[in-house]
Short mmCIF file of C-alpha atoms and ligand atoms in Angstrom, two decimals:
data_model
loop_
_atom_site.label_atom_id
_atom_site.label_comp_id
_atom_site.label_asym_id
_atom_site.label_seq_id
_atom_site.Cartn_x
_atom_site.Cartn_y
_atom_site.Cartn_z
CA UNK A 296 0.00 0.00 0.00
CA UNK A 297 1.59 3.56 -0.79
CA UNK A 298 2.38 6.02 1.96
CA UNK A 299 -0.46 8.30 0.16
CA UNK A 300 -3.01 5.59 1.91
CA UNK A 301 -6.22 6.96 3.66
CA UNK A 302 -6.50 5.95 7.08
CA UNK A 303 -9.36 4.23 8.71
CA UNK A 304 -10.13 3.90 12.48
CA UNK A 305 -13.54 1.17 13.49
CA UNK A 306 -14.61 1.21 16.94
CA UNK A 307 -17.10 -2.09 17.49
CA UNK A 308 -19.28 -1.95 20.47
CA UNK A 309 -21.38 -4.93 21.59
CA UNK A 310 -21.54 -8.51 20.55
CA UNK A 311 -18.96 -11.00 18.91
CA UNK A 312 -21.23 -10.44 15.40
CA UNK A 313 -20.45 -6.57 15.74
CA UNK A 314 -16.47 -7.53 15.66
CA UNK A 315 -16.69 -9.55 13.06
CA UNK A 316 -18.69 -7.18 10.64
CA UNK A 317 -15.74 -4.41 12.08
CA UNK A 318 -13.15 -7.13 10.59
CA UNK A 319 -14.82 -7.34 7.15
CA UNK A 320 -15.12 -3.41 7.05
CA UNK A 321 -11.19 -3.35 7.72
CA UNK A 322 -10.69 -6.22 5.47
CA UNK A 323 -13.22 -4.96 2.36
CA UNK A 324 -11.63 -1.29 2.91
CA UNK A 325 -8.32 -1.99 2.52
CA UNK A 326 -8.93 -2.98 -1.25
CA UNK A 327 -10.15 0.53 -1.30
CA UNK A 328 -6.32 1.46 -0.02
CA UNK A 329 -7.56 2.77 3.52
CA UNK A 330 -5.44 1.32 6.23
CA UNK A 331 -6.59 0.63 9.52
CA UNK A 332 -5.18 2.30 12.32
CA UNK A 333 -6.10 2.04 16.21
CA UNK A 334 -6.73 5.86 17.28
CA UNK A 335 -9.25 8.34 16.26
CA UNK A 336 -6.70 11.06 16.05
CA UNK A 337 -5.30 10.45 12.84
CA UNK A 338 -8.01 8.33 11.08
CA UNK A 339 -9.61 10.15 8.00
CA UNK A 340 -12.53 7.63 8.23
CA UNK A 341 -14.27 6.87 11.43
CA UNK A 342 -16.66 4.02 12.19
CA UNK A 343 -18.55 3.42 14.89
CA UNK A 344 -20.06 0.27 14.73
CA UNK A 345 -22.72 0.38 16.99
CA UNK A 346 -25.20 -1.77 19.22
CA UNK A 347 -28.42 -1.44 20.34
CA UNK A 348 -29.12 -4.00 22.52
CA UNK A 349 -29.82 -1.95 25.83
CA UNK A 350 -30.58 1.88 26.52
CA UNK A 351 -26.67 2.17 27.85
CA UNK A 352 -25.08 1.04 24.40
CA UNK A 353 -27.31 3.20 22.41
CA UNK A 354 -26.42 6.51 24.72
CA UNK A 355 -22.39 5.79 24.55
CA UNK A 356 -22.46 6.35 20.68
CA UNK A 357 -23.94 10.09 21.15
CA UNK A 358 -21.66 10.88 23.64
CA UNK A 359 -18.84 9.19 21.34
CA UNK A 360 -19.92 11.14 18.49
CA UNK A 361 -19.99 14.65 20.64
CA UNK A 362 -16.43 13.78 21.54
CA UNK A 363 -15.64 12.82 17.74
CA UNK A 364 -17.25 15.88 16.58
CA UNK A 365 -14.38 18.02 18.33
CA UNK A 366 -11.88 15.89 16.81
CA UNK A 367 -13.69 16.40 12.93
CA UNK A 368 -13.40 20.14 13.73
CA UNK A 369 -9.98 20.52 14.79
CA UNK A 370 -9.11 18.38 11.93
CA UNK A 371 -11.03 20.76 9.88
CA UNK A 372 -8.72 23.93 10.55
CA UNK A 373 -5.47 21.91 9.68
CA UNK A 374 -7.11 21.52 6.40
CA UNK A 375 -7.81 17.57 6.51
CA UNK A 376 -11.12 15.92 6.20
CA UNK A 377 -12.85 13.42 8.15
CA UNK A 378 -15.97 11.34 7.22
CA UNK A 379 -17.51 10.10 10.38
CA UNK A 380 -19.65 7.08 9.43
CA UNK A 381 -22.47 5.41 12.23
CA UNK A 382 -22.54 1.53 11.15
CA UNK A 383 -24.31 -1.21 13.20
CA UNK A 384 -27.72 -1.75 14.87
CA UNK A 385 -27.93 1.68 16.41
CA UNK A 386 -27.79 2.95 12.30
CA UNK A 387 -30.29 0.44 10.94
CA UNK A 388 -32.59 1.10 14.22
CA UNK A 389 -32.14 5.21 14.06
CA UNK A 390 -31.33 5.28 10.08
CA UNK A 391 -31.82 9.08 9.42
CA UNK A 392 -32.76 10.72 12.53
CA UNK A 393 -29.28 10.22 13.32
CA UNK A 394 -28.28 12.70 10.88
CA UNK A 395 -30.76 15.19 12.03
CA UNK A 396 -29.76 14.50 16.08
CA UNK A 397 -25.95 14.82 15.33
CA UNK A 398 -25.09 16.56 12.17
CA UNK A 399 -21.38 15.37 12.53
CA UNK A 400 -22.24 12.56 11.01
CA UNK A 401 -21.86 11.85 7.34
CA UNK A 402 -23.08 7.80 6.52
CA UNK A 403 -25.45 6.22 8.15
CA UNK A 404 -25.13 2.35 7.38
CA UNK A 405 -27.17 -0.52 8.54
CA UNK A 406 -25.54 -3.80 9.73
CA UNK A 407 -26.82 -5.60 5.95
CA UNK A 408 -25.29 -3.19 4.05
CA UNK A 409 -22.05 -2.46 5.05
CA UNK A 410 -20.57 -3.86 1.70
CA UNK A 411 -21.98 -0.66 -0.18
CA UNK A 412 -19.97 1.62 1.79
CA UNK A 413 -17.35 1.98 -0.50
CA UNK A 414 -19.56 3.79 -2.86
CA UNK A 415 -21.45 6.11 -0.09
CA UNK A 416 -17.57 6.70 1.06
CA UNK A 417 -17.61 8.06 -2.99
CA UNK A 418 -21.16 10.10 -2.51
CA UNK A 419 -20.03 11.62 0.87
CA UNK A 420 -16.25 12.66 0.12
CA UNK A 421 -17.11 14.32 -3.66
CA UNK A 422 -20.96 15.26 -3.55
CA UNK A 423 -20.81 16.03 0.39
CA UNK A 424 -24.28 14.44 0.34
CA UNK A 425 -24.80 12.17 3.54
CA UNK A 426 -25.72 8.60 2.21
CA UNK A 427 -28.23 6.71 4.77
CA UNK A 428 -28.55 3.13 3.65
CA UNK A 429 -30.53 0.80 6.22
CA UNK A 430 -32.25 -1.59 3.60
CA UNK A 431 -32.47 -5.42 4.11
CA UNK A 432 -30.99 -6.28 0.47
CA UNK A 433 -31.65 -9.36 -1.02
CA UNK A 434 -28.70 -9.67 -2.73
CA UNK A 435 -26.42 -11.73 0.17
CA UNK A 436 -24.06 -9.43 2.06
CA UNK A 437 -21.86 -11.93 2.73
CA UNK A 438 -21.53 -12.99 -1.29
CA UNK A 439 -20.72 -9.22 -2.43
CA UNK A 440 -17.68 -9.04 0.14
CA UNK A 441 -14.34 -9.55 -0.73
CA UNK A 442 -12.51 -12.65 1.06
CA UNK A 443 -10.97 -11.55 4.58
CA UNK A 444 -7.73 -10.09 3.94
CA UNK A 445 -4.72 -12.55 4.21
CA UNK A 446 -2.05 -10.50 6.35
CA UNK A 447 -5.12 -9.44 8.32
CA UNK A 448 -5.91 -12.97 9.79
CA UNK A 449 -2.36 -13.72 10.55
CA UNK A 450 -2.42 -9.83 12.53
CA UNK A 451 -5.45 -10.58 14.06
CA UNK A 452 -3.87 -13.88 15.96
CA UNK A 453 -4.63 -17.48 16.49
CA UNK A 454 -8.47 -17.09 17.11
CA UNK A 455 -11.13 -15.84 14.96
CA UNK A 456 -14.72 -15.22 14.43
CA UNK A 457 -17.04 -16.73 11.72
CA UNK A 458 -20.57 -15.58 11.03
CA UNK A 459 -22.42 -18.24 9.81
CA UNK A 460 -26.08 -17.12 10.50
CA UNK A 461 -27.52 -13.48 10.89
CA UNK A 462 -31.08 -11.96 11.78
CA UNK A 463 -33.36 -13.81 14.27
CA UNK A 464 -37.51 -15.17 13.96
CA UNK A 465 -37.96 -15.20 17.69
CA UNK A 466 -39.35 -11.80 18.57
CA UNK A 467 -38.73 -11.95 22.12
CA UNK A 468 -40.42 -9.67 23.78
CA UNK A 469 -37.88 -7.68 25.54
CA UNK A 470 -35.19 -7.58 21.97
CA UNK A 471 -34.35 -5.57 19.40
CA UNK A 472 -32.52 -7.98 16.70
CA UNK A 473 -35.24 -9.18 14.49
CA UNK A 474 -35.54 -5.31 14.06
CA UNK A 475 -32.29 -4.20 13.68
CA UNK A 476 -30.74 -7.09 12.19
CA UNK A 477 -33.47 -8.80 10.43
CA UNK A 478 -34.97 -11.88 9.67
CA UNK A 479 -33.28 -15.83 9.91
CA UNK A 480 -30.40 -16.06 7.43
CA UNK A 481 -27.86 -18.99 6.98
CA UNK A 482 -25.15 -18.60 4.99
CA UNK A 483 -24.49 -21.62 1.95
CA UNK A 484 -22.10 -24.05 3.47
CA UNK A 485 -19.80 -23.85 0.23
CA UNK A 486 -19.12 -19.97 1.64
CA UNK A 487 -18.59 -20.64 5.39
CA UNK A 488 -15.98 -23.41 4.35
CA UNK A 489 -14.20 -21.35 1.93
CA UNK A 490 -13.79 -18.78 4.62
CA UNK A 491 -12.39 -21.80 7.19
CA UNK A 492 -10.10 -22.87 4.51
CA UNK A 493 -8.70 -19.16 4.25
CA UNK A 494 -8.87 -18.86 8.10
CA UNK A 495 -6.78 -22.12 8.70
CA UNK A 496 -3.72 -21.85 6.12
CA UNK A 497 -3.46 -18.04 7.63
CA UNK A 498 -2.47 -19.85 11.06
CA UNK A 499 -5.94 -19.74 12.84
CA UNK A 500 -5.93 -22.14 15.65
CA UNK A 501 -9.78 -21.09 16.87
CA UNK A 502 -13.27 -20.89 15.03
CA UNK A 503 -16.07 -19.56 16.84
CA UNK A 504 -18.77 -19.82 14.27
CA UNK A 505 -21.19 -16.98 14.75
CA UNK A 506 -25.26 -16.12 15.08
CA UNK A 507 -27.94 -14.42 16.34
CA UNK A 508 -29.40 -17.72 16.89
CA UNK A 509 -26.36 -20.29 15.41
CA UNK A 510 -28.01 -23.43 16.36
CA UNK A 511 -30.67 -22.09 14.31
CA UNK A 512 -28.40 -22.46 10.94
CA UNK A 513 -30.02 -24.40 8.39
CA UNK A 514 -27.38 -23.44 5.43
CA UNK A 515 -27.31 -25.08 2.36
CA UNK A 516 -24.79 -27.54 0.46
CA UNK A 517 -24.10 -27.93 -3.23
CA UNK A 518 -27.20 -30.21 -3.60
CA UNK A 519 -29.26 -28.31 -2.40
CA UNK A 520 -29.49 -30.31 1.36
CA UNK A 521 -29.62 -29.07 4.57
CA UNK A 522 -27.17 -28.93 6.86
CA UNK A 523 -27.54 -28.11 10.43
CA UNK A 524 -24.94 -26.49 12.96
CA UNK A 525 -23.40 -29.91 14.14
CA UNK A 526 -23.21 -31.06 10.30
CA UNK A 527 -21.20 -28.07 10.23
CA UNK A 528 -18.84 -28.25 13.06
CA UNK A 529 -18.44 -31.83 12.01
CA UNK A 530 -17.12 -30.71 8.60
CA UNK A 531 -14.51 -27.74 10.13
CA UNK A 532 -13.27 -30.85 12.50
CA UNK A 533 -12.89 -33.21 9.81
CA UNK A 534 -10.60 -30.02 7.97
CA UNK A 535 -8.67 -30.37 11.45
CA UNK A 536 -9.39 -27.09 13.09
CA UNK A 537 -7.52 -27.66 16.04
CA UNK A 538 -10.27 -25.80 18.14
CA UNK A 539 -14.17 -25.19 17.95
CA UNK A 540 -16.47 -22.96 19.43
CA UNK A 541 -19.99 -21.74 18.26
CA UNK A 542 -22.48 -19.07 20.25
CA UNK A 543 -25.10 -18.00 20.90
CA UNK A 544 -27.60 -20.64 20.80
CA UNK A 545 -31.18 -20.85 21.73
CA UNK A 546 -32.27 -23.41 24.00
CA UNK A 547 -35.36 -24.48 21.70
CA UNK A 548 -32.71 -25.33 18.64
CA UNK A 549 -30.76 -27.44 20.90
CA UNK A 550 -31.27 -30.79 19.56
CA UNK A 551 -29.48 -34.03 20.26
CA UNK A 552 -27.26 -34.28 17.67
CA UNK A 553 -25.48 -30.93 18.72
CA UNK A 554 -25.99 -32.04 22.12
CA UNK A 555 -24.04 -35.27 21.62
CA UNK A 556 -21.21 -33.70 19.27
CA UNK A 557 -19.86 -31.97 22.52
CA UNK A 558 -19.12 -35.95 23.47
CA UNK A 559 -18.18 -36.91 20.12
CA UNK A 560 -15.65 -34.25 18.99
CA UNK A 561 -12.44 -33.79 20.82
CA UNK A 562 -12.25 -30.23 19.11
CA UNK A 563 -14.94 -29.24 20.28
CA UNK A 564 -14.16 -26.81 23.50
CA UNK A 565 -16.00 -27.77 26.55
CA UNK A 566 -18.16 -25.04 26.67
CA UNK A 567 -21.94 -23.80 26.02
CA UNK A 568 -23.34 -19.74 25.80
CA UNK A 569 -26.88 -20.96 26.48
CA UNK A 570 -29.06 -18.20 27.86
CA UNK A 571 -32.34 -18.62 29.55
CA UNK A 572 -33.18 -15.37 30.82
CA UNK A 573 -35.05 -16.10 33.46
CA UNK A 574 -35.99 -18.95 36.20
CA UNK A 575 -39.81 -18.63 35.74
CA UNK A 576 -41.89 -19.72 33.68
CA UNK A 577 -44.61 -16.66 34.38
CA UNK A 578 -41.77 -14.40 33.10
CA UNK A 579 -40.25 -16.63 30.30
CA UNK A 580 -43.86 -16.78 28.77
CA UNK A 581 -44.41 -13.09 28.83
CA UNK A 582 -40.79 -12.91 27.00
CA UNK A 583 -42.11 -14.97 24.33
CA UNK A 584 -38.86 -17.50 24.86
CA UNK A 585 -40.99 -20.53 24.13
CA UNK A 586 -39.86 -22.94 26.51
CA UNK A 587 -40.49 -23.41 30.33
CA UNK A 588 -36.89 -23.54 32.94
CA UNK A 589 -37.84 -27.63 33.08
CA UNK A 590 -36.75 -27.81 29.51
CA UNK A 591 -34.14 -26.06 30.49
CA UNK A 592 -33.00 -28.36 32.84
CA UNK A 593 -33.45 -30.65 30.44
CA UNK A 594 -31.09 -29.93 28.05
CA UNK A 595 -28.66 -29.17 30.40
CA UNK A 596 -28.66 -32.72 31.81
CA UNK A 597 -28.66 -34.23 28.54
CA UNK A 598 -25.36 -31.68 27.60
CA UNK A 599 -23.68 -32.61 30.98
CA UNK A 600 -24.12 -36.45 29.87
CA UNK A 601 -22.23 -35.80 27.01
CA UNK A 602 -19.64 -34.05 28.42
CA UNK A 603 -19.31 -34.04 31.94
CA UNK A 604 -16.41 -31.29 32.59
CA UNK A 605 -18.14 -28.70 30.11
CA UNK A 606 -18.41 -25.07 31.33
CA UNK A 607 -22.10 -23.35 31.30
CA UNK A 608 -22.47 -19.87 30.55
CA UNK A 609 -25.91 -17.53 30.20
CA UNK A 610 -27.64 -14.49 30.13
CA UNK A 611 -30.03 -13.56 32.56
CA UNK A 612 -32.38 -10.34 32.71
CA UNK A 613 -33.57 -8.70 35.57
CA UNK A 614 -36.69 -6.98 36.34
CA UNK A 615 -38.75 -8.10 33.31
CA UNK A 616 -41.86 -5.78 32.92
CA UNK A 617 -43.85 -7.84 36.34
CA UNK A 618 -41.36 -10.10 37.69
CA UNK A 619 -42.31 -10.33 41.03
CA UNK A 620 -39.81 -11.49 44.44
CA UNK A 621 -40.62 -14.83 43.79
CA UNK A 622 -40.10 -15.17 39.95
CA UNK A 623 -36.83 -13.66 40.81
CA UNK A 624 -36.16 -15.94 43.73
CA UNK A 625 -36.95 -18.69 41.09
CA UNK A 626 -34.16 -17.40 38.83
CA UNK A 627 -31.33 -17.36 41.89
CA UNK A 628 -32.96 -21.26 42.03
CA UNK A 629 -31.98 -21.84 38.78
CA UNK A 630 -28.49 -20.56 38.96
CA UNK A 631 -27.82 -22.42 42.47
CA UNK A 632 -29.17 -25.22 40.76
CA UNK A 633 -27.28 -25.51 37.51
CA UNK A 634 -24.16 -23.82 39.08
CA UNK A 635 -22.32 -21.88 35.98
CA UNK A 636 -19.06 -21.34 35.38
CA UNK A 637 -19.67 -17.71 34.19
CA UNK A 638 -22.69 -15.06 32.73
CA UNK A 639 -23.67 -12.58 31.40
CA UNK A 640 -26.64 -10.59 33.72
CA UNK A 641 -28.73 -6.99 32.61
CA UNK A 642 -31.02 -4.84 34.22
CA UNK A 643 -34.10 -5.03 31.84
CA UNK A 644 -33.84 -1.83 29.68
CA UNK A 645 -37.25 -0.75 27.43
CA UNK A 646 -36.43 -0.68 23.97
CA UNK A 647 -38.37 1.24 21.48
CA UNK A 648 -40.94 -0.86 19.53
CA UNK A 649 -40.11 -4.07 21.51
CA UNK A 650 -43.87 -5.20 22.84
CA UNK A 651 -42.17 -5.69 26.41
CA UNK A 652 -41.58 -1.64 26.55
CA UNK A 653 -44.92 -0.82 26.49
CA UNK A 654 -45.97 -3.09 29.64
CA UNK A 655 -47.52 -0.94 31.99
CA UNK A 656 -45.98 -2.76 34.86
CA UNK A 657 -42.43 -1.77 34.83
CA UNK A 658 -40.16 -2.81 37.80
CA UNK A 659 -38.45 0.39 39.12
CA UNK A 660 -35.44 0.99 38.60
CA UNK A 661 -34.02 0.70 42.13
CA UNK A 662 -35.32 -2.85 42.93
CA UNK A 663 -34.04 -4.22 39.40
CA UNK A 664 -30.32 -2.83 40.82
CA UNK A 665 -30.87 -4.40 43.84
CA UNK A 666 -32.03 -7.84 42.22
CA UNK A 667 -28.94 -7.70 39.71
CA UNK A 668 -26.57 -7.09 42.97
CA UNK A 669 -27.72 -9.96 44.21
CA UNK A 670 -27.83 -11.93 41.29
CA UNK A 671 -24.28 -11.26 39.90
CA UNK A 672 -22.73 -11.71 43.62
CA UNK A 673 -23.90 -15.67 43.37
CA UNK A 674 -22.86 -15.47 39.88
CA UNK A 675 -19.49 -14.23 40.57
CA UNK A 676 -19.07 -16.84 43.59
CA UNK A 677 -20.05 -19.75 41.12
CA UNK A 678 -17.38 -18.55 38.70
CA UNK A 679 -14.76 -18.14 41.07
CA UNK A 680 -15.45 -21.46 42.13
CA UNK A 681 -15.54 -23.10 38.65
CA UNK A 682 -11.63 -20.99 38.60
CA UNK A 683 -10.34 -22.49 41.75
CA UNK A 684 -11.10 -26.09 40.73
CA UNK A 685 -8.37 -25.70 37.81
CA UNK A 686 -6.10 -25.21 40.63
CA UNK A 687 -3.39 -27.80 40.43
CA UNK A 688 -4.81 -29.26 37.01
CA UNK A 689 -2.91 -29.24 33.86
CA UNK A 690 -5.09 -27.59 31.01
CA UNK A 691 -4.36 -26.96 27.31
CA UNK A 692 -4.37 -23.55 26.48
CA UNK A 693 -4.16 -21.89 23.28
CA UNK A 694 -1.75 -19.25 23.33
CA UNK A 695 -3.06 -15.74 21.91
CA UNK A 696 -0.69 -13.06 22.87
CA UNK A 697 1.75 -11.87 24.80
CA UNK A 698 1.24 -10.70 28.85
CA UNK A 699 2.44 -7.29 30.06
CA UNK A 700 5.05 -8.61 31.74
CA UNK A 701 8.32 -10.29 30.53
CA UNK A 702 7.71 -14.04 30.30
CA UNK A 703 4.77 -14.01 30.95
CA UNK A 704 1.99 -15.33 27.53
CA UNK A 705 -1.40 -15.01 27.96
CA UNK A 706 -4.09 -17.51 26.50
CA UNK A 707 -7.30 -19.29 27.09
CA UNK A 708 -8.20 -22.81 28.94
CA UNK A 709 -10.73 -24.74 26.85
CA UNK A 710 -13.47 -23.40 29.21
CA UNK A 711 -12.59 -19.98 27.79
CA UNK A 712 -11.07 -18.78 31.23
CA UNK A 713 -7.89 -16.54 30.63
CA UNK A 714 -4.67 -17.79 31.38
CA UNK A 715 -1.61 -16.16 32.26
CA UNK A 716 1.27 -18.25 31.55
CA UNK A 717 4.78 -18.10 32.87
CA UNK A 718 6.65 -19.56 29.91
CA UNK A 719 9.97 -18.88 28.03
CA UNK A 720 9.55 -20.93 24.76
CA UNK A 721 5.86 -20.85 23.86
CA UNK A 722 4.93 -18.69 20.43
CA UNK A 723 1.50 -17.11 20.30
CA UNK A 724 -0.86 -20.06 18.30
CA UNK A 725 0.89 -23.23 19.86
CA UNK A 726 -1.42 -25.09 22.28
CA UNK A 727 0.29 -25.48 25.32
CA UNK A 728 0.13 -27.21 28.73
CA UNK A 729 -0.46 -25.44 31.76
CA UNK A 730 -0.12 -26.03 35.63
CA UNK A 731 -2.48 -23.72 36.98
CA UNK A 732 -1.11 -22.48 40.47
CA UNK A 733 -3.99 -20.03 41.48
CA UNK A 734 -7.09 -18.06 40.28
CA UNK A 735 -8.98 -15.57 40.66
CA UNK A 736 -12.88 -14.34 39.67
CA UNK A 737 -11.07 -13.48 36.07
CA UNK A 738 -7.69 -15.18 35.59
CA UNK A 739 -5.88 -18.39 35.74
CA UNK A 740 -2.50 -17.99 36.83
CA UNK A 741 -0.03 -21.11 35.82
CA UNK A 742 2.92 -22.74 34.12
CA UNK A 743 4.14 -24.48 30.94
CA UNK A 744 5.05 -27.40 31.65
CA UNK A 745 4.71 -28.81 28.29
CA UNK A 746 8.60 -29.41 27.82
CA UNK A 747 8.97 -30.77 31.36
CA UNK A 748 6.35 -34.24 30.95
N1 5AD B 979 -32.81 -5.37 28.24
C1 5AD B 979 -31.85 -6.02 28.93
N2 5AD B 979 -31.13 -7.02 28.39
C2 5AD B 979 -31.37 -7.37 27.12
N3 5AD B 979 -30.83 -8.32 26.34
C3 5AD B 979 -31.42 -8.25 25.13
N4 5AD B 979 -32.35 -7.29 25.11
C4 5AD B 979 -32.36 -6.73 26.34
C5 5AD B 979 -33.09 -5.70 26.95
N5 5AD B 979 -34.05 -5.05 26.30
C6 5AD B 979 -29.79 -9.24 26.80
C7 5AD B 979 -30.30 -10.69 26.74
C8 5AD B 979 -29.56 -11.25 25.56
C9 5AD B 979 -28.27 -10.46 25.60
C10 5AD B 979 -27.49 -10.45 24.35
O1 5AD B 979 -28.68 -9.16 25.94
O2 5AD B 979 -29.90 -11.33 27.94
O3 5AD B 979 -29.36 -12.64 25.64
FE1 SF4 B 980 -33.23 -11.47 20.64
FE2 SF4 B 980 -34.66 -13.60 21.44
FE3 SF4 B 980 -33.75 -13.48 18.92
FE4 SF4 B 980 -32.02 -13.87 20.93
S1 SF4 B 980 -33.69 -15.27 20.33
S2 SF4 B 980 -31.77 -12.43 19.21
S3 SF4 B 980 -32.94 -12.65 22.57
S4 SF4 B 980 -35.26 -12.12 19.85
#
C-alpha cells in the first residue's frame, strides 16, 4: 500500500457479530487502499459500529460522536477531512434521525449493508451528500464481500470469528434484533468453508462460528441439502481445526445431535453460551422465549451427559416488565441449581418498539439494581469457584498473545477462562500445557510445563 493511503479507524461496540462485521469493514476497505489504524486522532474515516441492545449502548455512541465531533473540527482547521460514518444496529434502528440528532455525522449504514460503503464513502467525500442506507438487500451481504484479507488474519492472531447465520424469527419480547438485524439467514455451506479454509492456512488455531441464533443455521450444500450447525462443526473438525467454538444458541434449537457432538468431537471446546433469561416460567412466557426452565434443565442434563467437565455460561435479565420477588427468587434457584461457570446478567432496559416496553408494569429501577446485585454476587461466587477447581490441574491452552510482563503469555483454557502463563519458549498459536497455580474471579495464573512431561 503507498504512503499516500487513507487511514481508517472502526470502533465495534457490543456482541462477537459486531467484531466480526468491524473485521470485514477493515478487510473490504483496505482494497479501497484505507489502512486501519487504532486511534481516532489520525483516522480520516471513522466508524462506529454500533449496538443497540440496551438503553446504555445506544447513549455511549452520542456521547462518542460529541467527543468525535471536536476531533472532525480541529481536523477541519489543519485543512484535513474526516468522514464520520455510524454503522451497526444503532444505524439500521435510528437510520436518518441520526443525521438530524448529530449533524457530525456523514453515513449512516445498517448492519446488511455495510458492503456498499465503498460507494457512499464516494457520494459523501465528492458530492458532500450524507448517504443513509438501512435496507435489508436481497442480494447476500456476505456474497458481495471480498474474502478476509490474508495478512489481516495472521495480525489478528490465532483465534477468529465466523458468522455463519444473521437476523433472528424469535421476537422476544424484551429484543431488538429481528428489528435491527433482520430476519433468519444462513449462509451456503460452500461460503462458510471457503472462509475456514482461508482462516486455517493463515495460522488460525480457533473458530467460533457466529449467530444471532447459530443453532438455528439451516445453510445449504451444493445439492441443495440441509445442513444443520453440528453437520457443520463436524465438517470444520474433519478439515482439522484444532479448536471449535460456536455461540449464541437458543435453547429451543438445541437438539441431540449438537448435544451429543460436545461428546463426540475432541475439538470441540467444553463449553456452552446458552441463555435462559429467566428462572420462571410466568416471566419466560411473557418474554415470548418458548420454553419453560424444566426444559431447560433438560437440556442441560442431557449436555452434561455428554460431556461431563463442560463449562455453562448464560444471560439472565432482571426486572422483566412484572417479575415479582418470587419469579426472581426462582431465577437465583436456577443458577444455584445448575451452578455456571460464568454469565452474562442486565437490568431489563425498554427498547423502542419491543412489545415488552410498552408493559404498563415496569419494575423500578431501584429494585431491578438491587435484584442484579444480588444476582451477579452468586454469579461471581459460582465462577470463582468453577476458577479455583483448575487449581493444580494441567489444562491446554491456546496461546493468543503476549502478557504485560516479561515471560509471561497469555491464552485461554478450553473453558474460555484466561490464562496467564509463565513460559519462556511458547509462540502465540501453539497449544500449550499449563499447571495452573492459582485463580482468581477473572484469571488463571499457571505454568508451561509442556517441555517438562
Ligand atoms: N434489556 C436487557 N437485556 C437485554 N438483552 C437483550 N435485550 C435486552 C433488553 N431489552 C440481553 C439478553 C440477551 C443479551 C445479548 O442481551 O440477555 O441474551
Ligand atoms: Fe433477541 Fe430472542 Fe432473537 Fe435472541 S432469540 S436475538 S434474545 S429475539
Amino acid at each position: 500500500m503507498n504512503e499516500a493511503a487513507k487511514k481508517v479507524f472502526i470502533k465495534s461496540y457490543g456482541c462477537q457479530m459486531n467484531v466480526y462485521d468491524a473485521e470485514r469493514m477493515a478487510d473490504m476497505l483496505e482494497g479501497e487502499a484505507y489502512k486501519e489504524v487504532s486511534s481516532a486522532e489520525e483516522a480520516d474515516l471513522i466508524i462506529l459500529n454500533t449496538c443497540h441492545i440496551r438503553e446504555k449502548a445506544a447513549e455511549k455512541v452520542y456521547s462518542e460522536i460529541g467527543r468525535l465531533k471536536q476531533l472532525k473540527a480541529k481536523r477541519q482547521k489543519e485543512g484535513k477531512q474526516t468522514l464520520l460514518t455510524v454503522a451497526g444496529c444503532v444505524a439500521q434502528a435510528e437510520g436518518a434521525e441520526i443525521l438530524r440528532r448529530a449533524p457530525a455525522v456523514d453515513i449512516v449504514v445498517g448492519p446488511q449493508s455495510y458492503h456498499h460503503l465503498p460507494d457512499m464513502l464516494k457520494s459523501a467525500a465528492s458530492a458532500r451528500k450524507k448517504p443513509v442506507d438501512t435496507d435489508f438487500p436481497t442480494i447476500d451481504k456476505f456474497a458481495a464481500l471480498p474474502e478476509p484479507h490474508e495478512q489481516k488474519i495472521q495480525d489478528r492472531g490465532p483465534t477468529a470469528f465466523l458468522t455463519i447465520q444473521e437476523g433472528c424469527d424469535k421476537f422476544c419480547t424484551f429484543c431488538v434484533v429481528p428489528y435491527t438485524r433482520g430476519a433468519e439467514y444462513s449462509r451456503p455451506l460452500k461460503e462458510v468453508l471457503k472462509e475456514a479454509d482461508r482462516l486455517l492456512e493463515n495460522g488460525v488455531k480457533e473458530v467460533t462460528v457466529l449467530g444471532q441464533n447459530v443453532n438455528a443455521y439451516h445453510g445449504e450444500d451444493e445439492k441443495g441439502d440441509t445442513v444443520s450447525l453440528a453437520d457443520l462443526l463436524r465438517t470444520l473438525a474433519a478439515k482439522g481445526t484444532p479448536r471449535l467454538r460456536y455461540t449464541t444458541s437458543h435453547p429451543r434449537d438445541m437438539d441431540e445431535d449438537l448435544i451429543n457432538l460436545h461428546g463426540e468431537l475432541p475439538v470441540m471446546m467444553p463449553y456452552l453460551h446458552l441463555p435462559v433469561q429467566s428462572g420462571s416460567d410466568r416471566i419466560l412466557e411473557a418474554m415470548n422465549r418458548q420454553h419453560k426452565a424444566s426444559h431447560y434443565y433438560q437440556i442441560i442434563e442431557k449436555v452434561r451427559k455428554a460431556c461431563p467437565h463442560i463449562a455453562l455460561s448464560s444471560d439472565f435479565i432482571v426486572g422483566f416488565p412484572g417479575e415479582t420477588d418470587q419469579d426472581f427468587k426462582d431465577t437465583m434457584k436456577l443458577i444455584e441449581n445448575i451452578d455456571f461457570a460464568q454469565s452474562f446478567s442486565f437490568k431489563y432496559s425498554p427498547r423502542p418498539g419491543t412489545p415488552a416496553s410498552s408493559s404498563t408494569d415496569q419494575v423500578p429501577e431501584e429494585l431491578k439494581s438491587e435484584r442484579l446485585a444480588q444476582l451477579q454476587d452468586l454469579l461471581e461466587k459460582q465462577r470463582l469457584k468453577f476458577n479455583q477447581a483448575t487449581v493444580g490441574q494441567t489444562v491446554s491452552v491456546l496461546v493468543e498473545r503476549r502478557g504485560k510482563e516479561t515471560g509471561i503469555m497469555s491464552g485461554r483454557s478450553p473453558y474460555l477462562q484466561t490464562v496467564q502463563i509463565e513460559t519462556s519458549l511458547s509462540r502465540i498459536g501453539d497449544i500449550i500445557d499449563v499447571r495452573i497455580k492459582r485463580a482468581s474471579a477473572n484469571t488463571l495464573y499457571g505454568e508451561d510445563v509442556t517441555n517438562t512431561r
